[in-house]
Amino acid sequence: MTVIRPNFRNGFYAGLLVAIMAGVYVLHLWKPEQQVELHSVHLLHAIERRDADAIGEFIDVNYQDQWQHDRTLLLERLRAALRYTRNLHLEPHEPIVVPVSGDCEWQARITVAGEQNEVVTLIANRINPLKEPFLLQWRKQSWKPWDWKLIHASNEALELPAEGWLE
């Protein structure tokens, strides 16, 4: 039986191997597609937790969606709707991330579940039957690989009234 004795050279190579493995992991984690996937999942979790401050951190100041909501109006309406939800669960189905000219788009069907009340039922009845995926468009904000903000959201099949989500 051969025993490997601890010495500087063996320690150096072991440390080098650990550093290379950590570097490969970080490079994978910082890929734009991976960051957008993580940001999208974390945004959905922030909505589930009804954490308006966390939701606001994901949304760009120049956000605009297909329903003519800007950042301020979106956050205002989310606060109003989420106030009445309990144990909300948003489930993405078959998410894909597609790089598009410097931005990245996250696409997935989303189903809604939660403690049943009028608001959750209304939201689920509008969202769950949709066959078209939601499209979240993210833009990198700086040189930092993790600095992505949501700039646009859409779903071709979803129509929202101009007055508000709950009408």
Short mmCIF file of N, CA and C in Angstrom, two decimals:
data_model
loop_
_atom_site.label_atom_id
_atom_site.label_comp_id
_atom_site.label_asym_id
_atom_site.label_seq_id
_atom_site.Cartn_x
_atom_site.Cartn_y
_atom_site.Cartn_z
N MET A 1 0.84 -1.17 0.00
CA MET A 1 0.00 0.00 0.00
C MET A 1 0.89 1.24 0.00
N THR A 2 0.61 2.14 -0.93
CA THR A 2 1.39 3.37 -1.04
C THR A 2 0.71 4.47 -0.25
N VAL A 3 1.47 5.13 0.57
CA VAL A 3 0.94 6.22 1.38
C VAL A 3 1.45 7.53 0.78
N ILE A 4 0.53 8.45 0.52
CA ILE A 4 0.93 9.77 0.01
C ILE A 4 1.19 10.66 1.22
N ARG A 5 2.42 11.10 1.30
CA ARG A 5 2.80 11.92 2.44
C ARG A 5 2.45 13.38 2.16
N PRO A 6 1.90 14.03 3.17
CA PRO A 6 1.60 15.45 2.98
C PRO A 6 2.90 16.24 2.86
N ASN A 7 2.99 17.03 1.81
CA ASN A 7 4.12 17.93 1.64
C ASN A 7 3.63 19.14 0.85
N PHE A 8 4.49 20.08 0.65
CA PHE A 8 4.10 21.32 -0.02
C PHE A 8 3.60 21.07 -1.44
N ARG A 9 4.28 20.22 -2.18
CA ARG A 9 3.90 19.97 -3.57
C ARG A 9 2.51 19.34 -3.66
N ASN A 10 2.23 18.33 -2.84
CA ASN A 10 0.91 17.70 -2.86
C ASN A 10 -0.18 18.70 -2.43
N GLY A 11 0.10 19.50 -1.44
CA GLY A 11 -0.85 20.51 -0.99
C GLY A 11 -1.09 21.56 -2.07
N PHE A 12 -0.02 21.94 -2.77
CA PHE A 12 -0.15 22.92 -3.85
C PHE A 12 -1.05 22.38 -4.96
N TYR A 13 -0.82 21.14 -5.38
CA TYR A 13 -1.64 20.55 -6.45
C TYR A 13 -3.09 20.34 -6.02
N ALA A 14 -3.30 19.96 -4.78
CA ALA A 14 -4.67 19.81 -4.28
C ALA A 14 -5.37 21.17 -4.26
N GLY A 15 -4.68 22.19 -3.79
CA GLY A 15 -5.26 23.54 -3.79
C GLY A 15 -5.52 24.05 -5.19
N LEU A 16 -4.61 23.76 -6.11
CA LEU A 16 -4.78 24.17 -7.50
C LEU A 16 -5.99 23.48 -8.12
N LEU A 17 -6.17 22.20 -7.83
CA LEU A 17 -7.31 21.46 -8.34
C LEU A 17 -8.63 22.04 -7.81
N VAL A 18 -8.67 22.35 -6.52
CA VAL A 18 -9.87 22.95 -5.93
C VAL A 18 -10.14 24.32 -6.55
N ALA A 19 -9.10 25.13 -6.77
CA ALA A 19 -9.27 26.45 -7.38
C ALA A 19 -9.78 26.34 -8.81
N ILE A 20 -9.29 25.38 -9.57
CA ILE A 20 -9.75 25.19 -10.95
C ILE A 20 -11.22 24.76 -10.95
N MET A 21 -11.57 23.84 -10.06
CA MET A 21 -12.97 23.40 -10.00
C MET A 21 -13.88 24.55 -9.60
N ALA A 22 -13.46 25.37 -8.64
CA ALA A 22 -14.27 26.53 -8.24
C ALA A 22 -14.38 27.52 -9.40
N GLY A 23 -13.31 27.72 -10.14
CA GLY A 23 -13.33 28.62 -11.30
C GLY A 23 -14.29 28.14 -12.38
N VAL A 24 -14.27 26.85 -12.66
CA VAL A 24 -15.19 26.29 -13.67
C VAL A 24 -16.64 26.46 -13.20
N TYR A 25 -16.90 26.23 -11.93
CA TYR A 25 -18.25 26.40 -11.40
C TYR A 25 -18.71 27.85 -11.52
N VAL A 26 -17.85 28.79 -11.15
CA VAL A 26 -18.21 30.21 -11.22
C VAL A 26 -18.42 30.64 -12.66
N LEU A 27 -17.58 30.17 -13.58
CA LEU A 27 -17.77 30.51 -15.00
C LEU A 27 -19.12 29.99 -15.50
N HIS A 28 -19.49 28.79 -15.09
CA HIS A 28 -20.79 28.25 -15.48
C HIS A 28 -21.92 29.08 -14.86
N LEU A 29 -21.78 29.41 -13.59
CA LEU A 29 -22.81 30.16 -12.88
C LEU A 29 -22.99 31.55 -13.48
N TRP A 30 -21.92 32.17 -13.97
CA TRP A 30 -21.98 33.53 -14.47
C TRP A 30 -22.34 33.63 -15.95
N LYS A 31 -22.59 32.50 -16.61
CA LYS A 31 -23.03 32.57 -18.01
C LYS A 31 -24.35 33.33 -18.06
N PRO A 32 -24.55 34.18 -19.07
CA PRO A 32 -25.79 34.96 -19.14
C PRO A 32 -27.05 34.11 -19.04
N GLU A 33 -27.09 32.99 -19.73
CA GLU A 33 -28.28 32.14 -19.71
C GLU A 33 -28.56 31.63 -18.30
N GLN A 34 -27.52 31.26 -17.59
CA GLN A 34 -27.67 30.75 -16.22
C GLN A 34 -28.15 31.86 -15.29
N GLN A 35 -27.58 33.06 -15.44
CA GLN A 35 -27.98 34.19 -14.59
C GLN A 35 -29.45 34.56 -14.82
N VAL A 36 -29.87 34.58 -16.09
CA VAL A 36 -31.26 34.92 -16.39
C VAL A 36 -32.21 33.85 -15.85
N GLU A 37 -31.82 32.60 -15.96
CA GLU A 37 -32.64 31.52 -15.39
C GLU A 37 -32.79 31.71 -13.87
N LEU A 38 -31.67 31.97 -13.19
CA LEU A 38 -31.71 32.18 -11.74
C LEU A 38 -32.52 33.42 -11.36
N HIS A 39 -32.32 34.52 -12.09
CA HIS A 39 -33.07 35.74 -11.80
C HIS A 39 -34.57 35.52 -11.98
N SER A 40 -34.96 34.80 -13.02
CA SER A 40 -36.38 34.55 -13.27
C SER A 40 -36.99 33.72 -12.15
N VAL A 41 -36.30 32.68 -11.74
CA VAL A 41 -36.79 31.84 -10.64
C VAL A 41 -36.86 32.64 -9.34
N HIS A 42 -35.85 33.45 -9.08
CA HIS A 42 -35.85 34.26 -7.86
C HIS A 42 -36.95 35.31 -7.89
N LEU A 43 -37.24 35.86 -9.07
CA LEU A 43 -38.35 36.81 -9.20
C LEU A 43 -39.68 36.12 -8.87
N LEU A 44 -39.88 34.93 -9.39
CA LEU A 44 -41.11 34.19 -9.10
C LEU A 44 -41.23 33.89 -7.60
N HIS A 45 -40.11 33.54 -6.97
CA HIS A 45 -40.13 33.28 -5.52
C HIS A 45 -40.43 34.55 -4.73
N ALA A 46 -39.90 35.69 -5.18
CA ALA A 46 -40.20 36.96 -4.50
C ALA A 46 -41.69 37.29 -4.62
N ILE A 47 -42.30 36.99 -5.77
CA ILE A 47 -43.74 37.20 -5.94
C ILE A 47 -44.50 36.26 -5.00
N GLU A 48 -44.07 35.01 -4.92
CA GLU A 48 -44.73 34.05 -4.02
C GLU A 48 -44.67 34.53 -2.56
N ARG A 49 -43.54 35.12 -2.18
CA ARG A 49 -43.37 35.61 -0.81
C ARG A 49 -44.05 36.96 -0.58
N ARG A 50 -44.56 37.56 -1.66
CA ARG A 50 -45.21 38.88 -1.61
C ARG A 50 -44.24 39.94 -1.12
N ASP A 51 -42.99 39.83 -1.51
CA ASP A 51 -41.93 40.74 -1.08
C ASP A 51 -41.74 41.83 -2.13
N ALA A 52 -42.46 42.94 -1.98
CA ALA A 52 -42.45 44.00 -2.98
C ALA A 52 -41.07 44.62 -3.15
N ASP A 53 -40.31 44.74 -2.07
CA ASP A 53 -38.97 45.31 -2.18
C ASP A 53 -38.07 44.41 -3.02
N ALA A 54 -38.13 43.11 -2.78
CA ALA A 54 -37.32 42.17 -3.57
C ALA A 54 -37.76 42.17 -5.03
N ILE A 55 -39.06 42.23 -5.27
CA ILE A 55 -39.56 42.27 -6.65
C ILE A 55 -39.02 43.52 -7.34
N GLY A 56 -39.06 44.65 -6.65
CA GLY A 56 -38.56 45.90 -7.22
C GLY A 56 -37.09 45.86 -7.58
N GLU A 57 -36.30 45.07 -6.85
CA GLU A 57 -34.87 44.95 -7.16
C GLU A 57 -34.62 44.28 -8.51
N PHE A 58 -35.55 43.47 -8.96
CA PHE A 58 -35.38 42.77 -10.23
C PHE A 58 -35.80 43.62 -11.43
N ILE A 59 -36.60 44.65 -11.21
CA ILE A 59 -37.23 45.37 -12.32
C ILE A 59 -36.47 46.65 -12.64
N ASP A 60 -36.16 46.83 -13.91
CA ASP A 60 -35.42 47.99 -14.39
C ASP A 60 -36.29 49.25 -14.28
N VAL A 61 -35.64 50.40 -14.10
CA VAL A 61 -36.38 51.66 -13.99
C VAL A 61 -37.10 51.99 -15.29
N ASN A 62 -36.63 51.48 -16.42
CA ASN A 62 -37.26 51.73 -17.72
C ASN A 62 -38.17 50.58 -18.16
N TYR A 63 -38.60 49.77 -17.23
CA TYR A 63 -39.47 48.63 -17.54
C TYR A 63 -40.73 49.09 -18.26
N GLN A 64 -41.14 48.32 -19.25
CA GLN A 64 -42.40 48.55 -19.97
C GLN A 64 -42.88 47.20 -20.46
N ASP A 65 -44.17 46.89 -20.27
CA ASP A 65 -44.67 45.60 -20.74
C ASP A 65 -45.76 45.79 -21.80
N GLN A 66 -46.25 44.69 -22.31
CA GLN A 66 -47.23 44.75 -23.39
C GLN A 66 -48.56 45.34 -22.94
N TRP A 67 -48.80 45.41 -21.63
CA TRP A 67 -50.05 45.94 -21.09
C TRP A 67 -49.91 47.41 -20.70
N GLN A 68 -48.82 48.04 -21.14
CA GLN A 68 -48.54 49.46 -20.89
C GLN A 68 -48.30 49.78 -19.42
N HIS A 69 -47.76 48.82 -18.68
CA HIS A 69 -47.37 49.07 -17.30
C HIS A 69 -45.91 49.50 -17.28
N ASP A 70 -45.61 50.55 -16.53
CA ASP A 70 -44.22 50.87 -16.26
C ASP A 70 -43.87 50.27 -14.90
N ARG A 71 -42.66 50.50 -14.45
CA ARG A 71 -42.20 49.90 -13.20
C ARG A 71 -43.10 50.29 -12.02
N THR A 72 -43.40 51.57 -11.91
CA THR A 72 -44.20 52.06 -10.79
C THR A 72 -45.59 51.45 -10.78
N LEU A 73 -46.26 51.45 -11.92
CA LEU A 73 -47.61 50.91 -12.01
C LEU A 73 -47.61 49.40 -11.76
N LEU A 74 -46.61 48.70 -12.30
CA LEU A 74 -46.51 47.26 -12.08
C LEU A 74 -46.40 46.94 -10.59
N LEU A 75 -45.48 47.63 -9.91
CA LEU A 75 -45.28 47.36 -8.48
C LEU A 75 -46.53 47.73 -7.67
N GLU A 76 -47.19 48.82 -8.04
CA GLU A 76 -48.42 49.22 -7.35
C GLU A 76 -49.50 48.16 -7.50
N ARG A 77 -49.68 47.65 -8.71
CA ARG A 77 -50.72 46.65 -8.95
C ARG A 77 -50.35 45.30 -8.35
N LEU A 78 -49.06 44.96 -8.36
CA LEU A 78 -48.65 43.71 -7.70
C LEU A 78 -48.92 43.77 -6.21
N ARG A 79 -48.58 44.90 -5.58
CA ARG A 79 -48.86 45.05 -4.14
C ARG A 79 -50.35 44.90 -3.86
N ALA A 80 -51.17 45.53 -4.70
CA ALA A 80 -52.62 45.46 -4.49
C ALA A 80 -53.14 44.04 -4.64
N ALA A 81 -52.69 43.32 -5.65
CA ALA A 81 -53.18 41.96 -5.90
C ALA A 81 -52.61 40.97 -4.89
N LEU A 82 -51.32 41.08 -4.60
CA LEU A 82 -50.67 40.10 -3.73
C LEU A 82 -51.11 40.23 -2.28
N ARG A 83 -51.64 41.37 -1.92
CA ARG A 83 -52.12 41.58 -0.55
C ARG A 83 -53.17 40.54 -0.17
N TYR A 84 -53.91 40.05 -1.16
CA TYR A 84 -55.02 39.12 -0.90
C TYR A 84 -54.67 37.66 -1.17
N THR A 85 -53.42 37.37 -1.44
CA THR A 85 -53.03 35.98 -1.72
C THR A 85 -52.37 35.36 -0.50
N ARG A 86 -52.55 34.06 -0.36
CA ARG A 86 -51.90 33.30 0.71
C ARG A 86 -51.33 32.04 0.10
N ASN A 87 -50.14 31.67 0.52
CA ASN A 87 -49.49 30.44 0.06
C ASN A 87 -49.48 30.35 -1.47
N LEU A 88 -49.17 31.46 -2.11
CA LEU A 88 -49.13 31.51 -3.56
C LEU A 88 -47.97 30.67 -4.07
N HIS A 89 -48.21 29.93 -5.15
CA HIS A 89 -47.16 29.12 -5.76
C HIS A 89 -47.22 29.32 -7.27
N LEU A 90 -46.11 29.78 -7.85
CA LEU A 90 -45.99 29.98 -9.29
C LEU A 90 -45.06 28.91 -9.83
N GLU A 91 -45.56 28.10 -10.72
CA GLU A 91 -44.80 26.97 -11.26
C GLU A 91 -44.47 27.20 -12.74
N PRO A 92 -43.17 27.41 -13.06
CA PRO A 92 -42.81 27.53 -14.48
C PRO A 92 -42.73 26.14 -15.11
N HIS A 93 -43.19 26.03 -16.34
CA HIS A 93 -43.17 24.76 -17.06
C HIS A 93 -42.28 24.90 -18.29
N GLU A 94 -41.29 24.02 -18.38
CA GLU A 94 -40.37 23.95 -19.51
C GLU A 94 -39.74 25.31 -19.83
N PRO A 95 -39.06 25.91 -18.84
CA PRO A 95 -38.44 27.21 -19.12
C PRO A 95 -37.26 27.07 -20.07
N ILE A 96 -37.13 28.05 -20.94
CA ILE A 96 -35.96 28.13 -21.83
C ILE A 96 -35.44 29.55 -21.80
N VAL A 97 -34.14 29.69 -21.99
CA VAL A 97 -33.51 31.01 -22.05
C VAL A 97 -32.87 31.15 -23.42
N VAL A 98 -33.18 32.26 -24.08
CA VAL A 98 -32.69 32.50 -25.43
C VAL A 98 -31.96 33.84 -25.45
N PRO A 99 -30.66 33.85 -25.82
CA PRO A 99 -29.97 35.13 -25.98
C PRO A 99 -30.51 35.86 -27.22
N VAL A 100 -30.80 37.15 -27.06
CA VAL A 100 -31.32 37.95 -28.16
C VAL A 100 -30.60 39.30 -28.17
N SER A 101 -29.69 39.47 -29.10
CA SER A 101 -28.96 40.73 -29.32
C SER A 101 -28.57 41.45 -28.02
N GLY A 102 -27.77 40.82 -27.22
CA GLY A 102 -27.27 41.42 -25.99
C GLY A 102 -28.15 41.22 -24.77
N ASP A 103 -29.43 40.97 -24.99
CA ASP A 103 -30.35 40.69 -23.90
C ASP A 103 -30.56 39.18 -23.82
N CYS A 104 -31.33 38.74 -22.86
CA CYS A 104 -31.74 37.34 -22.78
C CYS A 104 -33.23 37.29 -22.50
N GLU A 105 -33.89 36.34 -23.13
CA GLU A 105 -35.32 36.14 -22.91
C GLU A 105 -35.56 34.81 -22.23
N TRP A 106 -36.33 34.85 -21.16
CA TRP A 106 -36.76 33.66 -20.44
C TRP A 106 -38.19 33.40 -20.84
N GLN A 107 -38.48 32.17 -21.29
CA GLN A 107 -39.83 31.82 -21.73
C GLN A 107 -40.29 30.58 -20.99
N ALA A 108 -41.52 30.64 -20.48
CA ALA A 108 -42.10 29.47 -19.82
C ALA A 108 -43.59 29.69 -19.62
N ARG A 109 -44.34 28.61 -19.68
CA ARG A 109 -45.72 28.65 -19.22
C ARG A 109 -45.66 28.69 -17.69
N ILE A 110 -46.58 29.39 -17.10
CA ILE A 110 -46.62 29.49 -15.64
C ILE A 110 -48.01 29.10 -15.17
N THR A 111 -48.07 28.27 -14.14
CA THR A 111 -49.35 27.96 -13.51
C THR A 111 -49.35 28.53 -12.10
N VAL A 112 -50.53 28.90 -11.66
CA VAL A 112 -50.71 29.55 -10.36
C VAL A 112 -51.54 28.66 -9.46
N ALA A 113 -51.10 28.52 -8.22
CA ALA A 113 -51.87 27.80 -7.20
C ALA A 113 -51.70 28.58 -5.89
N GLY A 114 -52.57 28.32 -4.96
CA GLY A 114 -52.48 28.99 -3.68
C GLY A 114 -53.71 28.70 -2.85
N GLU A 115 -53.71 29.26 -1.65
CA GLU A 115 -54.88 29.13 -0.79
C GLU A 115 -56.06 29.78 -1.49
N GLN A 116 -57.11 29.01 -1.66
CA GLN A 116 -58.23 29.47 -2.49
C GLN A 116 -59.00 30.62 -1.85
N ASN A 117 -59.07 31.71 -2.60
CA ASN A 117 -59.94 32.83 -2.29
C ASN A 117 -60.29 33.48 -3.63
N GLU A 118 -61.05 34.56 -3.60
CA GLU A 118 -61.51 35.16 -4.84
C GLU A 118 -60.36 35.63 -5.73
N VAL A 119 -59.35 36.24 -5.13
CA VAL A 119 -58.25 36.79 -5.91
C VAL A 119 -57.40 35.69 -6.52
N VAL A 120 -57.02 34.70 -5.74
CA VAL A 120 -56.21 33.60 -6.27
C VAL A 120 -56.99 32.86 -7.36
N THR A 121 -58.27 32.66 -7.14
CA THR A 121 -59.10 32.00 -8.15
C THR A 121 -59.15 32.82 -9.43
N LEU A 122 -59.32 34.13 -9.32
CA LEU A 122 -59.35 35.00 -10.49
C LEU A 122 -58.02 34.94 -11.25
N ILE A 123 -56.92 35.05 -10.51
CA ILE A 123 -55.59 35.00 -11.15
C ILE A 123 -55.38 33.65 -11.81
N ALA A 124 -55.66 32.57 -11.10
CA ALA A 124 -55.46 31.22 -11.65
C ALA A 124 -56.34 30.99 -12.88
N ASN A 125 -57.57 31.48 -12.85
CA ASN A 125 -58.47 31.29 -14.00
C ASN A 125 -58.00 32.04 -15.23
N ARG A 126 -57.25 33.13 -15.04
CA ARG A 126 -56.71 33.87 -16.19
C ARG A 126 -55.38 33.30 -16.67
N ILE A 127 -54.56 32.82 -15.76
CA ILE A 127 -53.19 32.41 -16.10
C ILE A 127 -53.11 30.94 -16.49
N ASN A 128 -53.69 30.05 -15.72
CA ASN A 128 -53.49 28.61 -15.92
C ASN A 128 -53.93 28.09 -17.28
N PRO A 129 -55.02 28.57 -17.88
CA PRO A 129 -55.42 28.03 -19.19
C PRO A 129 -54.56 28.50 -20.37
N LEU A 130 -53.69 29.49 -20.14
CA LEU A 130 -52.91 30.04 -21.25
C LEU A 130 -51.99 28.99 -21.85
N LYS A 131 -52.00 28.89 -23.15
CA LYS A 131 -51.10 27.97 -23.86
C LYS A 131 -49.79 28.66 -24.25
N GLU A 132 -49.85 29.97 -24.42
CA GLU A 132 -48.66 30.74 -24.79
C GLU A 132 -47.76 30.92 -23.57
N PRO A 133 -46.45 30.87 -23.75
CA PRO A 133 -45.54 31.08 -22.62
C PRO A 133 -45.42 32.57 -22.28
N PHE A 134 -45.08 32.83 -21.03
CA PHE A 134 -44.70 34.18 -20.65
C PHE A 134 -43.29 34.42 -21.16
N LEU A 135 -43.02 35.63 -21.56
CA LEU A 135 -41.69 36.01 -22.04
C LEU A 135 -41.19 37.13 -21.14
N LEU A 136 -40.08 36.89 -20.46
CA LEU A 136 -39.44 37.90 -19.63
C LEU A 136 -38.13 38.28 -20.29
N GLN A 137 -37.98 39.55 -20.63
CA GLN A 137 -36.76 40.01 -21.30
C GLN A 137 -35.88 40.71 -20.27
N TRP A 138 -34.65 40.23 -20.17
CA TRP A 138 -33.69 40.72 -19.19
C TRP A 138 -32.54 41.41 -19.91
N ARG A 139 -31.99 42.45 -19.28
CA ARG A 139 -30.84 43.17 -19.84
C ARG A 139 -29.76 43.29 -18.78
N LYS A 140 -28.53 43.04 -19.22
CA LYS A 140 -27.38 43.18 -18.33
C LYS A 140 -27.12 44.67 -18.10
N GLN A 141 -26.92 45.05 -16.83
CA GLN A 141 -26.84 46.46 -16.46
C GLN A 141 -25.41 46.99 -16.33
N SER A 142 -24.45 46.11 -16.09
CA SER A 142 -23.08 46.57 -15.88
C SER A 142 -22.11 45.44 -16.23
N TRP A 143 -20.86 45.65 -15.92
CA TRP A 143 -19.85 44.63 -16.19
C TRP A 143 -20.00 43.42 -15.27
N LYS A 144 -20.73 43.58 -14.19
CA LYS A 144 -20.90 42.47 -13.24
C LYS A 144 -21.75 41.37 -13.87
N PRO A 145 -21.30 40.14 -13.83
CA PRO A 145 -22.04 39.07 -14.51
C PRO A 145 -23.40 38.77 -13.90
N TRP A 146 -23.66 39.21 -12.69
CA TRP A 146 -24.93 38.92 -12.02
C TRP A 146 -25.90 40.11 -12.06
N ASP A 147 -25.55 41.18 -12.74
CA ASP A 147 -26.34 42.41 -12.72
C ASP A 147 -27.30 42.47 -13.90
N TRP A 148 -28.43 41.77 -13.77
CA TRP A 148 -29.46 41.72 -14.81
C TRP A 148 -30.75 42.29 -14.25
N LYS A 149 -31.49 43.02 -15.09
CA LYS A 149 -32.78 43.60 -14.69
C LYS A 149 -33.84 43.25 -15.74
N LEU A 150 -35.05 43.08 -15.27
CA LEU A 150 -36.19 42.81 -16.14
C LEU A 150 -36.60 44.09 -16.84
N ILE A 151 -36.64 44.07 -18.19
CA ILE A 151 -37.00 45.27 -18.94
C ILE A 151 -38.35 45.15 -19.64
N HIS A 152 -38.84 43.92 -19.82
CA HIS A 152 -40.10 43.75 -20.55
C HIS A 152 -40.70 42.39 -20.19
N ALA A 153 -42.02 42.35 -20.13
CA ALA A 153 -42.74 41.09 -19.93
C ALA A 153 -43.91 41.06 -20.89
N SER A 154 -44.24 39.86 -21.37
CA SER A 154 -45.38 39.74 -22.27
C SER A 154 -45.91 38.32 -22.28
N ASN A 155 -47.13 38.22 -22.74
CA ASN A 155 -47.76 36.94 -23.05
C ASN A 155 -48.85 37.27 -24.06
N GLU A 156 -48.65 36.78 -25.28
CA GLU A 156 -49.55 37.13 -26.38
C GLU A 156 -51.01 36.78 -26.09
N ALA A 157 -51.25 35.76 -25.30
CA ALA A 157 -52.62 35.30 -25.06
C ALA A 157 -53.30 35.99 -23.87
N LEU A 158 -52.53 36.69 -23.05
CA LEU A 158 -53.09 37.29 -21.84
C LEU A 158 -53.53 38.73 -22.10
N GLU A 159 -54.79 38.99 -21.82
CA GLU A 159 -55.32 40.35 -21.93
C GLU A 159 -55.67 40.83 -20.54
N LEU A 160 -55.19 42.02 -20.21
CA LEU A 160 -55.50 42.63 -18.91
C LEU A 160 -56.26 43.92 -19.15
N PRO A 161 -57.26 44.20 -18.34
CA PRO A 161 -57.99 45.46 -18.50
C PRO A 161 -57.09 46.64 -18.15
N ALA A 162 -57.31 47.75 -18.81
CA ALA A 162 -56.49 48.94 -18.59
C ALA A 162 -56.67 49.49 -17.18
N GLU A 163 -57.85 49.30 -16.58
CA GLU A 163 -58.13 49.88 -15.26
C GLU A 163 -57.39 49.17 -14.14
N GLY A 164 -57.15 47.88 -14.27
CA GLY A 164 -56.47 47.15 -13.21
C GLY A 164 -56.63 45.66 -13.41
N TRP A 165 -55.90 44.90 -12.64
CA TRP A 165 -55.87 43.45 -12.79
C TRP A 165 -57.10 42.79 -12.20
N LEU A 166 -57.71 43.43 -11.24
CA LEU A 166 -58.76 42.75 -10.49
C LEU A 166 -60.17 43.12 -10.95
N GLU A 167 -60.29 43.89 -12.02
CA GLU A 167 -61.63 44.24 -12.50
C GLU A 167 -62.20 43.10 -13.30
#
